[in-house]
Short mmCIF file of C-alpha atoms in Angstrom, two decimals:
data_model
loop_
_atom_site.label_atom_id
_atom_site.label_comp_id
_atom_site.label_asym_id
_atom_site.label_seq_id
_atom_site.Cartn_x
_atom_site.Cartn_y
_atom_site.Cartn_z
CA MET A 7 21.83 3.01 5.04
CA SER A 8 20.55 -0.51 5.52
CA GLU A 9 17.42 -1.54 5.33
CA VAL A 10 16.52 -1.95 9.20
CA LEU A 11 18.00 1.54 9.75
CA GLY A 12 16.43 2.79 6.66
CA SER A 13 13.07 1.28 7.84
CA LEU A 14 13.17 2.74 11.59
CA TRP A 15 14.36 6.16 9.72
CA TRP A 16 11.19 6.28 7.74
CA LEU A 17 8.86 4.77 10.17
CA ILE A 18 9.69 7.53 12.95
CA ILE A 19 9.63 10.32 10.02
CA SER A 20 6.06 9.38 8.73
CA LEU A 21 4.48 8.59 11.99
CA GLY A 22 5.80 11.95 13.39
CA VAL A 23 4.49 13.89 10.11
CA LEU A 24 1.05 11.93 10.61
CA VAL A 25 0.46 12.37 14.31
CA THR A 26 2.04 16.26 14.43
CA ILE A 27 -0.96 16.75 11.72
CA HIS A 28 -3.68 15.01 13.41
CA GLU A 29 -3.32 16.37 16.74
CA PHE A 30 -2.67 19.93 15.30
CA GLY A 31 -6.14 19.37 14.30
CA HIS A 32 -7.19 18.77 17.57
CA PHE A 33 -5.17 21.91 19.05
CA TRP A 34 -6.00 24.36 16.45
CA VAL A 35 -10.09 23.82 16.40
CA ALA A 36 -9.79 23.64 20.41
CA ARG A 37 -8.14 27.15 20.88
CA ARG A 38 -10.43 28.51 18.33
CA CYS A 39 -13.19 27.26 20.72
CA GLY A 40 -11.56 28.71 23.62
CA VAL A 41 -10.29 25.56 25.70
CA LYS A 42 -6.81 25.91 27.35
CA VAL A 43 -4.50 23.41 25.98
CA LEU A 44 -2.14 22.18 28.60
CA ARG A 45 0.34 20.06 26.36
CA PHE A 46 0.86 19.03 22.90
CA SER A 47 3.07 16.16 22.92
CA ILE A 48 4.45 14.21 19.83
CA GLY A 49 5.26 10.50 21.27
CA PHE A 50 4.67 9.14 24.63
CA GLY A 51 6.78 8.81 27.72
CA LYS A 52 9.59 11.15 28.90
CA PRO A 53 9.75 14.10 26.99
CA LEU A 54 13.11 14.41 24.91
CA TRP A 55 12.46 18.13 24.30
CA LEU A 56 10.32 20.58 26.30
CA ARG A 57 9.20 24.30 25.63
CA LYS A 58 6.36 26.21 27.10
CA GLY A 59 4.96 28.81 25.03
CA ARG A 60 3.61 31.97 25.96
CA ASP A 61 0.16 30.45 25.73
CA GLY A 62 1.10 28.20 28.66
CA THR A 63 0.88 25.26 26.39
CA GLU A 64 4.04 22.64 26.97
CA TYR A 65 5.31 21.72 23.66
CA VAL A 66 6.92 18.29 24.04
CA ILE A 67 8.72 15.25 21.98
CA ALA A 68 8.71 12.24 23.94
CA ARG A 69 10.64 9.33 23.82
CA ILE A 70 8.31 6.69 22.00
CA PRO A 71 7.35 8.01 18.84
CA LEU A 72 4.44 5.67 17.98
CA GLY A 73 1.76 8.22 18.71
CA GLY A 74 0.92 11.59 20.37
CA TYR A 75 -1.71 13.37 22.41
CA VAL A 76 -3.30 17.05 23.05
CA LYS A 77 -3.93 17.46 26.81
CA MET A 78 -6.88 20.00 27.51
CA LEU A 79 -7.97 21.48 30.62
CA ASP A 80 -10.67 19.10 31.98
CA GLU A 81 -12.61 19.08 35.22
CA ARG A 82 -13.08 15.50 34.94
CA GLU A 83 -9.26 14.97 35.35
CA TYR A 84 -8.66 17.33 38.46
CA GLU A 85 -10.03 20.38 40.22
CA ILE A 86 -9.51 23.58 38.54
CA SER A 87 -10.34 27.19 39.99
CA GLU A 88 -13.61 28.77 38.63
CA ALA A 89 -11.60 31.29 36.66
CA LEU A 90 -10.09 28.77 34.57
CA ALA A 91 -13.72 26.59 34.53
CA PRO A 92 -14.97 28.34 31.10
CA GLN A 93 -11.68 27.05 29.50
CA ALA A 94 -12.52 23.25 30.49
CA PHE A 95 -12.99 21.30 27.37
CA ASN A 96 -16.11 19.74 29.54
CA ARG A 97 -17.74 22.95 29.86
CA LYS A 98 -17.98 23.51 26.26
CA PRO A 99 -21.25 22.97 24.01
CA VAL A 100 -21.25 19.34 22.68
CA TRP A 101 -21.16 20.71 19.00
CA GLN A 102 -17.69 22.22 19.97
CA ARG A 103 -16.65 19.09 21.70
CA ILE A 104 -17.68 17.25 18.62
CA ALA A 105 -15.80 20.03 16.39
CA ILE A 106 -12.66 19.47 18.66
CA VAL A 107 -12.70 15.80 18.24
CA VAL A 108 -13.60 15.60 14.82
CA ALA A 109 -10.59 17.84 13.83
CA GLY A 110 -7.64 15.38 14.17
CA PRO A 111 -9.09 12.87 11.48
CA ALA A 112 -10.25 15.74 9.69
CA ALA A 113 -6.87 17.35 9.51
CA ASN A 114 -5.56 13.57 8.27
CA LEU A 115 -8.01 13.79 5.32
CA ILE A 116 -7.05 17.65 4.41
CA LEU A 117 -3.36 16.01 4.57
CA CYS A 118 -3.97 13.21 2.48
CA VAL A 119 -5.32 15.20 -0.46
CA MET A 120 -2.41 17.56 -0.27
CA LEU A 121 0.04 14.88 -0.01
CA LEU A 122 -1.59 13.41 -3.31
CA TRP A 123 -1.54 16.69 -4.92
CA GLY A 124 2.18 17.06 -4.07
CA MET A 125 2.79 13.59 -5.74
CA PHE A 126 0.81 14.71 -9.13
CA VAL A 127 2.88 17.78 -9.32
CA ILE A 128 5.94 16.40 -8.68
CA GLY A 129 5.28 13.34 -11.28
CA ARG A 130 5.44 9.75 -10.03
CA PRO A 131 7.98 7.86 -12.48
CA ASP A 132 6.32 4.72 -13.28
CA PHE A 133 6.11 1.94 -15.91
CA ALA A 134 4.31 2.03 -19.25
CA PRO A 135 0.90 -0.20 -18.86
CA VAL A 136 2.29 -2.41 -21.62
CA VAL A 137 1.40 -6.05 -21.12
CA GLY A 138 4.54 -8.14 -21.34
CA ASN A 139 2.99 -11.74 -20.88
CA ALA A 140 -0.69 -12.90 -20.70
CA THR A 141 -1.67 -16.56 -19.34
CA GLY A 142 -4.26 -17.85 -17.89
CA ILE A 143 -7.34 -15.90 -17.65
CA ALA A 144 -5.78 -12.63 -18.95
CA ALA A 145 -4.66 -14.82 -22.19
CA GLU A 146 -8.23 -16.45 -22.37
CA ALA A 147 -9.62 -12.79 -22.19
CA GLY A 148 -7.41 -12.03 -25.51
CA LEU A 149 -4.99 -9.67 -24.02
CA ARG A 150 -1.51 -10.21 -25.87
CA ARG A 151 1.72 -9.06 -25.41
CA GLY A 152 2.15 -5.36 -26.56
CA ASP A 153 -1.56 -4.40 -25.63
CA THR A 154 -1.68 -0.94 -23.95
CA VAL A 155 -4.14 -1.01 -20.84
CA LEU A 156 -6.00 2.29 -21.12
CA GLN A 157 -8.90 1.64 -18.62
CA ILE A 158 -10.24 -1.23 -15.96
CA GLY A 159 -14.09 -0.87 -15.29
CA ASP A 160 -14.20 2.98 -14.67
CA ARG A 161 -10.80 3.47 -13.94
CA GLN A 162 -8.17 5.28 -16.29
CA THR A 163 -4.64 3.24 -15.97
CA PRO A 164 -2.10 5.91 -17.34
CA THR A 165 0.74 3.54 -15.50
CA TRP A 166 1.32 0.01 -14.62
CA SER A 167 0.53 0.69 -10.96
CA GLU A 168 -2.64 1.81 -11.61
CA VAL A 169 -3.44 -1.42 -13.77
CA HIS A 170 -1.97 -3.63 -10.58
CA MET A 171 -4.54 -1.26 -8.21
CA ALA A 172 -7.56 -1.31 -10.52
CA LEU A 173 -7.57 -5.19 -11.02
CA ILE A 174 -7.05 -6.18 -6.96
CA PRO A 175 -10.60 -4.97 -5.88
CA TYR A 176 -12.19 -6.97 -8.77
CA ALA A 177 -10.01 -9.85 -8.14
CA LEU A 178 -11.00 -10.00 -4.40
CA ASP A 179 -14.52 -9.80 -5.21
CA HIS A 180 -14.27 -12.69 -7.83
CA GLN A 181 -16.11 -9.88 -10.39
CA ASP A 182 -15.56 -9.99 -14.08
CA VAL A 183 -14.50 -6.71 -15.68
CA ALA A 184 -13.99 -5.22 -18.88
CA VAL A 185 -10.58 -3.64 -19.92
CA ARG A 186 -10.09 -1.25 -22.69
CA VAL A 187 -7.02 -1.65 -24.14
CA ARG A 188 -5.07 -0.55 -27.50
CA ALA A 189 -3.40 -3.07 -29.70
CA GLU A 190 0.16 -2.99 -30.70
CA ASN A 191 -1.22 -2.24 -33.89
CA GLY A 192 -3.16 0.88 -32.56
CA ALA A 193 -6.49 -0.72 -32.80
CA PRO A 194 -8.81 -0.25 -29.93
CA ALA A 195 -10.38 -3.19 -28.17
CA THR A 196 -12.22 -4.21 -25.07
CA ARG A 197 -11.51 -7.33 -23.23
CA GLU A 198 -13.48 -9.27 -20.31
CA LEU A 199 -11.43 -10.35 -17.70
CA ARG A 200 -13.64 -13.46 -16.10
CA LEU A 201 -12.33 -12.84 -12.40
CA SER A 202 -15.33 -15.13 -11.15
CA ARG A 203 -12.93 -17.94 -12.27
CA LEU A 204 -10.12 -17.35 -10.08
CA PRO A 205 -9.71 -19.80 -7.08
CA ALA A 206 -11.96 -19.45 -4.18
CA LYS A 207 -8.78 -18.82 -2.06
CA PHE A 208 -5.63 -17.03 -3.41
CA ASP A 209 -3.02 -15.25 -2.27
CA GLU A 210 -4.31 -11.54 -2.57
CA ARG A 211 -0.73 -10.08 -2.46
CA ARG A 212 0.00 -12.06 -5.78
CA SER A 213 -3.49 -11.37 -7.48
CA ILE A 214 -2.15 -9.98 -10.80
CA GLU A 215 -0.05 -13.17 -10.94
CA VAL A 216 -2.98 -15.53 -10.44
CA ILE A 217 -5.10 -13.56 -13.25
CA GLY A 218 -1.98 -14.03 -15.38
CA LEU A 219 -0.66 -10.70 -16.34
CA SER A 220 2.55 -9.26 -16.07
CA GLY A 221 4.11 -6.16 -17.45
CA ARG A 222 6.58 -5.38 -20.30
CA HIS A 223 8.90 -3.98 -17.51
CA GLU A 224 9.00 -7.28 -16.14
CA LEU A 225 10.26 -9.38 -19.24
CA ARG A 226 13.61 -10.80 -18.91
CA PRO A 227 15.98 -10.99 -21.88
CA PRO A 228 16.85 -14.54 -22.73
CA VAL A 229 20.44 -14.29 -22.09
CA ILE A 230 21.90 -17.19 -20.35
CA GLY A 231 23.81 -17.06 -17.19
CA ARG A 232 24.64 -19.88 -15.33
CA ILE A 233 24.70 -23.67 -16.71
CA VAL A 234 24.06 -26.61 -14.73
CA PRO A 235 26.77 -29.39 -15.03
CA ASP A 236 25.91 -32.49 -17.25
CA SER A 237 22.39 -30.91 -18.01
CA PRO A 238 21.50 -30.91 -21.62
CA ALA A 239 22.82 -27.09 -22.03
CA TRP A 240 26.20 -28.22 -20.80
CA GLY A 241 28.75 -28.21 -23.53
CA VAL A 242 26.34 -26.97 -26.18
CA LEU A 243 25.35 -23.54 -24.72
CA ALA A 244 27.84 -20.90 -23.19
CA GLU A 245 27.09 -18.07 -20.65
CA GLY A 246 26.39 -14.82 -22.28
CA ASP A 247 24.60 -16.51 -25.43
CA ARG A 248 21.57 -14.78 -26.24
CA VAL A 249 18.55 -17.11 -27.55
CA THR A 250 16.95 -16.11 -30.52
CA ALA A 251 14.70 -19.08 -31.48
CA LEU A 252 14.22 -22.41 -30.50
CA ASP A 253 12.90 -25.50 -32.85
CA GLY A 254 11.83 -22.57 -35.20
CA ASP A 255 9.66 -20.56 -32.39
CA PRO A 256 10.89 -17.10 -32.01
CA VAL A 257 12.27 -16.27 -28.59
CA GLY A 258 12.16 -12.42 -27.42
CA ASP A 259 12.40 -13.22 -23.54
CA TRP A 260 13.09 -15.89 -20.97
CA GLU A 261 9.47 -17.03 -20.44
CA ASP A 262 9.17 -17.30 -24.41
CA MET A 263 12.03 -19.77 -24.18
CA ALA A 264 10.64 -21.66 -21.03
CA ALA A 265 7.50 -21.98 -22.72
CA ALA A 266 9.37 -23.34 -26.04
CA VAL A 267 11.47 -25.77 -24.05
CA THR A 268 8.38 -27.42 -22.39
CA ARG A 269 6.33 -27.85 -26.24
CA LEU A 270 9.55 -29.21 -27.38
CA GLY A 271 10.13 -31.70 -24.33
CA LYS A 272 6.61 -32.96 -24.79
CA ARG A 273 6.88 -33.40 -28.26
CA GLY A 274 10.23 -35.50 -27.67
CA GLY A 275 13.56 -35.63 -29.55
CA SER A 276 15.64 -32.81 -30.38
CA ALA A 277 15.65 -29.46 -32.12
CA MET A 278 17.59 -26.51 -33.03
CA ILE A 279 18.27 -23.75 -30.80
CA GLU A 280 19.44 -20.56 -32.38
CA VAL A 281 21.61 -18.10 -30.17
CA ALA A 282 23.68 -14.83 -30.80
CA ARG A 283 27.39 -15.12 -29.18
CA ASN A 284 30.03 -12.73 -29.84
CA GLY A 285 28.65 -11.23 -32.79
CA ASP A 286 28.08 -14.35 -34.58
CA ARG A 287 24.93 -16.54 -34.98
CA LEU A 288 24.83 -20.26 -34.02
CA ALA A 289 22.43 -23.02 -34.64
CA LEU A 290 23.08 -25.93 -32.36
CA GLU A 291 21.52 -29.12 -31.51
CA ILE A 292 19.61 -29.90 -28.21
CA ALA A 293 17.02 -32.01 -26.58
CA PRO A 294 15.16 -30.91 -23.08
CA ALA A 295 15.14 -33.39 -20.09
CA ARG A 296 12.98 -33.96 -17.15
CA MET A 297 14.13 -32.22 -14.34
CA LYS A 298 13.32 -31.36 -10.68
CA LYS A 299 12.76 -27.88 -8.85
CA PRO A 300 13.78 -27.92 -5.02
CA ASP A 301 10.11 -28.80 -4.14
CA GLY A 302 10.54 -31.82 -6.28
CA GLU A 303 8.24 -30.63 -8.87
CA GLU A 304 9.37 -32.17 -12.45
CA TYR A 305 9.46 -29.91 -15.63
CA TRP A 306 11.04 -29.80 -19.13
CA GLY A 307 14.33 -27.93 -18.85
CA LEU A 308 17.75 -27.48 -20.38
CA GLY A 309 19.56 -26.48 -17.20
CA LEU A 310 19.97 -22.98 -17.67
CA THR A 311 19.61 -19.86 -15.40
CA SER A 312 18.91 -16.44 -16.78
CA ALA A 313 21.44 -13.68 -16.45
CA ALA A 314 21.51 -11.07 -14.42
CA THR A 315 20.16 -7.75 -15.87
CA ALA A 316 20.06 -4.04 -14.91
CA PRO A 317 16.63 -3.05 -13.40
CA PRO A 318 14.10 -1.65 -16.21
CA LYS A 319 14.16 1.96 -16.86
CA ARG A 320 10.66 3.72 -15.61
CA ASP A 321 9.23 4.71 -19.03
CA ALA A 322 6.07 6.45 -17.92
CA VAL A 323 5.35 9.70 -15.16
CA LEU A 324 1.93 10.37 -13.58
CA ARG A 325 1.96 14.02 -13.45
CA TYR A 326 -0.52 17.05 -13.58
CA GLY A 327 -0.19 20.59 -13.71
CA PRO A 328 -0.66 22.27 -10.29
CA LEU A 329 -4.24 23.48 -11.14
CA ASP A 330 -5.32 20.11 -12.77
CA ALA A 331 -3.54 18.34 -9.91
CA VAL A 332 -6.50 19.65 -7.26
CA PRO A 333 -9.54 17.87 -8.62
CA ALA A 334 -7.27 14.83 -9.61
CA ALA A 335 -6.04 14.89 -5.85
CA VAL A 336 -9.81 15.23 -4.63
CA ARG A 337 -11.04 12.22 -6.55
CA GLU A 338 -8.05 9.99 -5.80
CA GLY A 339 -8.72 10.56 -2.21
CA VAL A 340 -12.08 9.59 -2.52
CA HIS A 341 -11.54 6.74 -4.58
CA GLN A 342 -8.93 5.63 -2.02
CA THR A 343 -11.28 6.25 0.88
CA GLU A 344 -14.06 3.83 -0.91
CA GLN A 345 -11.57 1.37 -1.62
CA LEU A 346 -10.33 1.40 2.31
CA PHE A 347 -13.87 0.95 3.29
CA SER A 348 -14.59 -1.94 1.01
CA MET A 349 -11.57 -3.59 2.04
CA ILE A 350 -12.57 -3.20 5.56
CA GLY A 351 -15.60 -4.78 4.99
CA ARG A 352 -13.98 -7.72 3.19
CA ALA A 353 -11.78 -8.01 6.04
CA PHE A 354 -15.10 -8.65 8.44
CA THR A 355 -16.79 -10.75 5.56
CA GLY A 356 -14.07 -12.85 5.25
CA ARG A 357 -13.27 -12.27 1.78
CA VAL A 358 -9.86 -11.23 2.37
CA SER A 359 -7.20 -12.14 4.71
CA ILE A 360 -6.90 -10.10 8.09
CA GLN A 361 -3.00 -10.97 7.54
CA ASN A 362 -3.19 -8.82 4.49
CA THR A 363 -5.24 -5.81 5.70
CA VAL A 364 -3.43 -4.90 9.60
CA ALA A 365 0.18 -3.78 9.45
CA GLY A 366 2.13 -3.19 12.08
CA PRO A 367 5.16 -0.52 12.48
CA VAL A 368 7.84 -3.35 10.79
CA THR A 369 5.47 -3.40 7.42
CA ILE A 370 4.98 0.23 7.51
CA GLY A 371 8.71 0.91 8.29
CA ARG A 372 9.49 -1.37 5.36
CA ALA A 373 7.26 0.16 2.91
CA ALA A 374 8.37 3.74 4.00
CA ASN A 375 11.90 2.98 3.02
CA ALA A 376 11.02 1.21 -0.11
CA TYR A 377 8.85 3.97 -1.55
CA ALA A 378 11.27 6.48 -0.34
CA SER A 379 13.98 4.80 -2.40
CA ASN A 380 11.69 5.21 -5.48
CA GLY A 381 11.76 8.84 -5.32
CA PRO A 382 9.96 11.75 -3.40
CA ALA A 383 6.56 11.38 -5.48
CA TRP A 384 6.40 7.91 -4.43
CA TYR A 385 6.88 8.44 -0.45
CA LEU A 386 3.96 11.40 -0.81
CA GLN A 387 1.81 8.67 -2.01
CA LEU A 388 2.49 6.17 0.91
CA LEU A 389 2.40 9.00 3.30
CA ALA A 390 -1.24 10.12 1.66
CA MET A 391 -2.66 6.77 2.07
CA LEU A 392 -1.11 6.27 5.58
CA SER A 393 -2.88 9.41 6.90
CA LEU A 394 -6.37 8.39 5.25
CA SER A 395 -6.00 5.11 7.19
CA LEU A 396 -5.20 7.03 10.09
CA GLY A 397 -8.18 9.39 9.79
CA ILE A 398 -10.56 6.65 9.04
CA LEU A 399 -9.12 4.31 11.73
CA ASN A 400 -9.67 7.40 14.27
CA LEU A 401 -13.41 7.38 13.09
CA LEU A 402 -14.12 4.08 14.14
CA PRO A 403 -16.62 3.89 17.00
CA ILE A 404 -14.27 2.44 18.86
CA PRO A 405 -14.04 4.17 22.96
CA ILE A 406 -10.62 5.90 23.51
CA LEU A 407 -10.64 6.64 19.55
CA ASP A 408 -11.78 9.84 18.31
CA GLY A 409 -14.72 7.85 16.90
CA GLY A 410 -15.49 6.74 20.24
CA HIS A 411 -15.94 10.12 21.88
CA LEU A 412 -17.89 11.23 18.89
CA LEU A 413 -20.33 8.68 19.54
CA TYR A 414 -20.53 9.44 23.45
CA TYR A 415 -21.21 12.91 22.32
CA LEU A 416 -23.85 12.10 19.42
CA ILE A 417 -25.60 9.86 22.13
CA GLU A 418 -25.61 13.11 24.15
CA LEU A 419 -27.27 15.44 21.78
CA VAL A 420 -29.87 12.69 21.51
CA LYS A 421 -30.49 12.23 25.28
CA GLY A 422 -30.01 15.92 26.18
CA SER A 423 -27.44 15.04 29.01
CA PRO A 424 -23.81 13.49 28.85
CA VAL A 425 -23.14 9.56 29.27
CA SER A 426 -22.56 8.56 32.59
CA GLU A 427 -19.41 8.03 34.10
CA ARG A 428 -20.09 4.38 34.59
CA VAL A 429 -20.77 3.89 30.91
CA MET A 430 -17.64 5.89 29.70
CA ALA A 431 -15.68 3.71 32.01
CA ALA A 432 -16.96 0.38 30.57
CA GLY A 433 -16.54 1.77 27.08
CA HIS A 434 -12.98 2.90 28.02
CA PHE A 435 -12.17 -0.71 29.18
CA VAL A 436 -13.39 -2.35 26.32
CA GLY A 437 -11.84 0.13 24.01
CA LEU A 438 -8.52 -0.57 25.44
CA ALA A 439 -9.22 -4.20 24.95
CA LEU A 440 -10.15 -3.82 21.22
CA ILE A 441 -7.13 -1.49 20.66
CA ALA A 442 -4.68 -3.95 22.39
CA SER A 443 -6.05 -6.92 20.28
CA LEU A 444 -5.65 -4.97 17.14
CA MET A 445 -2.06 -3.60 18.03
CA GLY A 446 -1.33 -7.58 18.82
CA LEU A 447 -2.90 -8.56 15.46
CA ALA A 448 -0.67 -5.83 13.88
CA PHE A 449 2.67 -7.00 15.40
CA TYR A 450 1.87 -10.69 14.74
CA ASN A 451 1.16 -10.09 11.01
CA ASP A 452 4.46 -8.40 11.25
CA ILE A 453 5.98 -11.28 12.42
CA LEU A 454 4.65 -13.80 9.73
CA ASN A 455 4.86 -11.42 7.11
CA ASN A 456 8.31 -10.22 7.68
CA LEU A 457 10.33 -11.79 10.37
CA VAL A 458 9.29 -15.67 9.64
CA ARG A 459 10.59 -16.40 6.22
#
């Protein structure tokens, strides 16, 4: 399946699951409160499939799979008979209306925890939290290759993904953080990452790179691929050579070799490069030269590219037993909720780019396709985060969202009477404008992040 079709497929599946659960929350509580539900629709527009249940509710799957709704009996929309009036939504006590409105987001929050539980029970394959290379701030903190990262701040890091996710909030806030590690020799140690020294502006998507940290699984073996004609390596080295040392410095990966070449170039002159070739060990003389990258930047190089290698194998699994996974899922849900609110706060205060916080359908589809290709546990994690985001988003006090209706009903509780139709109409107009702006921003970010390359 192509990436485009895969992204479209997983976008439809993801939105279908999330919207169905959200609307089922409204539907279930509405029925328990005695409200007559006229239609339960997944998607908008003309129905592709429609069935009328014995309860009188129309169950619909519509053409446009980008949302859904539950249509309830309501006197404000059209006249109804006195016999049906007790089943009208607007006739119900305010606390029941509040319960019906809150039920949708609550269903998404419950689904988030259930999906996280499933992820933990299945087990999410990942990479071990072992440092590959440390430069810049990471090196200054004392992190070294082979260190196993055990904890960042107060968050345990059993896999490299947890290392990555734990570092991002501290990086965005330019906040120093303690990192507990186990050195390659087994000795425990605590390092302090001085993230307050990060640049004022940087690409949040590359936070861990800016810190100067990479995982062991990201190391590239120092095997030579293509050799540039008429470069220092031309006629000296051969494709498939594995570099073991340069100028007496051991070379364990491609980054080691790049650093050794730079040191040799600054020193000047030639040196011996040791390689393994067809079972033999050779020592050959070579001298770096000044070369140019495509953007014009100069560097010391030999005229080499690394050989293509197979993707690294995942060597860690994040897994809990069925019982232990319950509190773990709740803790993770609470943590992700806190992080989501923090990210919203950073976006409003300008500490993080709106470009990286509001995602549209293209971004969501691509992410869903990528996560699904990594296995069911990864997809469940993404679906859990999307469910959480949908639940929180719907609780924002924006008219036409669940949070906007909730605001009206809370005002009604305080003043003792419903909000006027005029105020509700004005709020509806404002809400539509805000949602339209948010959707426009999401599509703009999609174009900027995915289509303009």
